[in-house]
Amino acid sequence: MIDLENEYRKQMDEELVQNLHNELQEHKDRLEDKESQIDELMAEWDEYKTAYAEAQLCSCGSTVESTKPSSKSEKVPDPPLLTDGKEPKFEDWMIEMKGKFVANADCFDNDQMKRVYLVSCTGSLARQQLSVRLQEDATELYISVEQMFKTLTTAFQNPHRCMEADAELQTMYMRPGDKFPEFLAKFLLLASEAGIPDD
């Protein structure tokens, strides 16, 4: 009877040891997976830092020589910081940003450089609009600068701009003392925003 009891305990101890060994191996496997993921994230982070540093060097007009044999374009001034879409106006900022990408294309030889630079030209509310998809745990990261432009356009461009411009045109008239060139400039701007053809 005692032998059976001892045998039973021994068998239970062996099963317990085996279960503990299996759990330990699972934990080791998970730890290796986590370490592998950390290594991948660190490599991505290093790439991001390098791209950001290169974008900053380009935007600051650095004298560091490029590894490319082609000559550098003349530096176009950086767009002002976009914060709330009012000052500077979002539309003006967008024109300057796209112009910068075209005129200094040699500084932005890939889309990641453009995305990093665009983020550096935003702050406050504009940065918040982008940050949702810039977080490492975001479900849908930005893969192109055009996606970022689309987010900002949705947030800051007035969807009723055309109707509002048309309504303002309907009530616009020249008052005594108004200067004609200023009146004409405003009239043409509103007509353009209202979608009225030039002819």
Short mmCIF file of C-alpha atoms in Angstrom, two decimals, residues 19-189:
data_model
loop_
_atom_site.label_atom_id
_atom_site.label_comp_id
_atom_site.label_asym_id
_atom_site.label_seq_id
_atom_site.Cartn_x
_atom_site.Cartn_y
_atom_site.Cartn_z
CA ASN A 19 4.26 20.66 -16.72
CA LEU A 20 6.57 23.22 -15.13
CA HIS A 21 9.22 22.43 -17.72
CA ASN A 22 6.68 22.92 -20.54
CA GLU A 23 5.50 26.24 -19.07
CA LEU A 24 9.09 27.39 -18.70
CA GLN A 25 9.77 26.53 -22.35
CA GLU A 26 6.65 28.45 -23.45
CA HIS A 27 7.80 31.48 -21.47
CA LYS A 28 11.26 31.23 -23.03
CA ASP A 29 9.72 31.04 -26.52
CA ARG A 30 7.52 34.07 -25.82
CA LEU A 31 10.51 35.96 -24.44
CA GLU A 32 12.51 35.19 -27.59
CA ASP A 33 9.58 36.43 -29.72
CA LYS A 34 9.39 39.64 -27.69
CA GLU A 35 13.16 40.18 -27.98
CA SER A 36 12.92 39.63 -31.72
CA GLN A 37 10.08 42.16 -31.96
CA ILE A 38 12.08 44.64 -29.88
CA ASP A 39 15.06 44.21 -32.22
CA GLU A 40 12.83 44.87 -35.24
CA LEU A 41 11.32 47.96 -33.60
CA MET A 42 14.76 49.27 -32.70
CA ALA A 43 15.88 48.81 -36.31
CA GLU A 44 12.79 50.69 -37.53
CA TRP A 45 13.42 53.40 -34.94
CA ASP A 46 17.02 53.76 -36.17
CA GLU A 47 15.76 54.12 -39.75
CA TYR A 48 13.24 56.76 -38.63
CA LYS A 49 15.91 58.70 -36.71
CA THR A 50 18.25 58.58 -39.70
CA ALA A 51 15.52 59.79 -42.08
CA TYR A 52 14.55 62.55 -39.66
CA ALA A 53 18.17 63.67 -39.26
CA GLU A 54 18.65 63.71 -43.03
CA ALA A 55 15.45 65.73 -43.47
CA GLN A 56 16.63 68.20 -40.85
CA LEU A 57 20.01 68.51 -42.53
CA CYS A 58 18.31 69.23 -45.85
CA SER A 59 15.86 71.71 -44.38
CA CYS A 60 18.57 73.56 -42.49
CA GLY A 61 20.71 73.99 -45.59
CA SER A 62 23.52 71.88 -44.16
CA THR A 63 26.91 71.97 -45.83
CA VAL A 64 27.36 68.24 -45.40
CA GLU A 65 28.17 66.81 -48.81
CA SER A 66 25.59 64.59 -50.39
CA THR A 67 26.60 61.09 -51.43
CA LYS A 68 24.84 61.73 -54.72
CA PRO A 69 26.88 63.28 -57.51
CA SER A 70 24.07 65.60 -58.66
CA SER A 71 24.12 69.24 -57.60
CA LYS A 72 21.80 70.41 -54.83
CA SER A 73 18.82 72.59 -55.55
CA GLU A 74 18.66 76.05 -54.07
CA LYS A 75 16.95 75.89 -50.69
CA VAL A 76 13.35 77.07 -50.70
CA PRO A 77 12.28 78.66 -47.38
CA ASP A 78 10.52 76.33 -44.96
CA PRO A 79 6.74 76.72 -44.70
CA PRO A 80 5.52 78.27 -41.43
CA LEU A 81 4.33 75.92 -38.70
CA LEU A 82 0.73 74.79 -39.33
CA THR A 83 -1.20 74.80 -36.07
CA ASP A 84 -4.93 75.54 -36.35
CA GLY A 85 -5.32 76.13 -40.11
CA LYS A 86 -6.08 79.82 -39.59
CA GLU A 87 -2.65 81.44 -39.27
CA PRO A 88 -1.16 80.49 -41.62
CA LYS A 89 -4.23 79.62 -43.66
CA PHE A 90 -4.29 75.92 -44.42
CA GLU A 91 -4.54 76.43 -48.18
CA ASP A 92 -1.49 78.73 -48.20
CA TRP A 93 0.49 76.29 -46.07
CA MET A 94 -0.42 73.42 -48.40
CA ILE A 95 0.81 75.36 -51.45
CA GLU A 96 4.10 76.16 -49.71
CA MET A 97 4.59 72.58 -48.50
CA LYS A 98 3.96 71.03 -51.91
CA GLY A 99 6.17 73.68 -53.51
CA LYS A 100 8.97 72.79 -51.08
CA PHE A 101 8.70 69.11 -52.02
CA VAL A 102 8.91 69.95 -55.73
CA ALA A 103 11.62 72.62 -55.59
CA ASN A 104 13.84 70.71 -53.17
CA ALA A 105 13.08 67.24 -54.51
CA ASP A 106 16.75 66.25 -54.08
CA CYS A 107 16.32 66.60 -50.30
CA PHE A 108 13.21 64.43 -50.30
CA ASP A 109 14.25 61.42 -52.33
CA ASN A 110 11.68 59.12 -50.72
CA ASP A 111 8.21 59.38 -49.24
CA GLN A 112 9.39 58.69 -45.70
CA MET A 113 11.59 61.82 -45.81
CA LYS A 114 8.55 63.84 -46.92
CA ARG A 115 6.40 62.42 -44.11
CA VAL A 116 9.05 63.19 -41.48
CA TYR A 117 9.50 66.73 -42.79
CA LEU A 118 5.74 67.37 -42.98
CA VAL A 119 5.32 66.34 -39.32
CA SER A 120 8.13 68.72 -38.34
CA CYS A 121 6.15 71.57 -39.97
CA THR A 122 3.05 70.98 -37.85
CA GLY A 123 2.19 71.72 -34.25
CA SER A 124 -0.72 71.96 -31.84
CA LEU A 125 -4.04 70.88 -33.41
CA ALA A 126 -2.50 69.99 -36.78
CA ARG A 127 0.03 67.66 -35.13
CA GLN A 128 -2.77 66.07 -33.09
CA GLN A 129 -4.66 65.31 -36.31
CA LEU A 130 -1.64 63.38 -37.60
CA SER A 131 -0.44 61.80 -34.37
CA VAL A 132 -3.28 59.26 -34.22
CA ARG A 133 -1.78 57.42 -37.20
CA LEU A 134 1.86 58.13 -36.28
CA GLN A 135 1.81 56.15 -33.01
CA GLU A 136 3.67 52.85 -33.07
CA ASP A 137 0.51 50.99 -32.03
CA ALA A 138 -1.69 52.67 -34.67
CA THR A 139 -3.85 50.25 -36.63
CA GLU A 140 -3.32 52.12 -39.89
CA LEU A 141 0.03 53.91 -40.12
CA TYR A 142 0.60 56.51 -42.81
CA ILE A 143 2.37 55.03 -45.83
CA SER A 144 2.39 58.15 -48.00
CA VAL A 145 2.61 61.90 -47.59
CA GLU A 146 -0.59 62.19 -49.66
CA GLN A 147 -2.49 60.37 -46.89
CA MET A 148 -1.22 62.97 -44.44
CA PHE A 149 -2.28 65.81 -46.75
CA LYS A 150 -5.73 64.20 -47.00
CA THR A 151 -6.07 64.03 -43.19
CA LEU A 152 -5.13 67.70 -42.84
CA THR A 153 -7.41 68.71 -45.73
CA THR A 154 -10.35 66.94 -44.08
CA ALA A 155 -9.58 68.67 -40.78
CA PHE A 156 -8.87 72.21 -41.98
CA GLN A 157 -10.38 72.86 -45.41
CA ASN A 158 -13.80 74.49 -45.24
CA PRO A 159 -16.24 72.19 -47.09
CA HIS A 160 -18.65 75.12 -47.53
CA ARG A 161 -16.01 77.45 -48.97
CA CYS A 162 -17.62 77.52 -52.43
CA MET A 163 -21.12 78.34 -51.11
CA GLU A 164 -19.80 80.94 -48.66
CA ALA A 165 -17.75 82.64 -51.39
CA ASP A 166 -20.82 82.70 -53.66
CA ALA A 167 -22.98 84.19 -50.88
CA GLU A 168 -20.35 86.86 -50.17
CA LEU A 169 -20.18 87.68 -53.89
CA GLN A 170 -23.96 88.21 -53.97
CA THR A 171 -23.75 90.88 -51.28
CA MET A 172 -20.48 92.47 -52.38
CA TYR A 173 -20.50 96.03 -53.68
CA MET A 174 -18.02 98.85 -53.89
CA ARG A 175 -18.47 101.46 -51.18
CA PRO A 176 -17.40 105.09 -51.45
CA GLY A 177 -13.73 105.35 -50.59
CA ASP A 178 -12.94 101.73 -51.54
CA LYS A 179 -9.91 101.34 -53.77
CA PHE A 180 -10.76 99.63 -57.03
CA PRO A 181 -7.64 97.38 -57.24
CA GLU A 182 -8.37 95.97 -53.75
CA PHE A 183 -12.07 95.51 -54.56
CA LEU A 184 -11.21 93.77 -57.84
CA ALA A 185 -8.64 91.49 -56.18
CA LYS A 186 -11.16 90.39 -53.55
CA PHE A 187 -13.88 89.97 -56.19
CA LEU A 188 -11.64 87.76 -58.35
CA LEU A 189 -10.60 85.68 -55.33
#
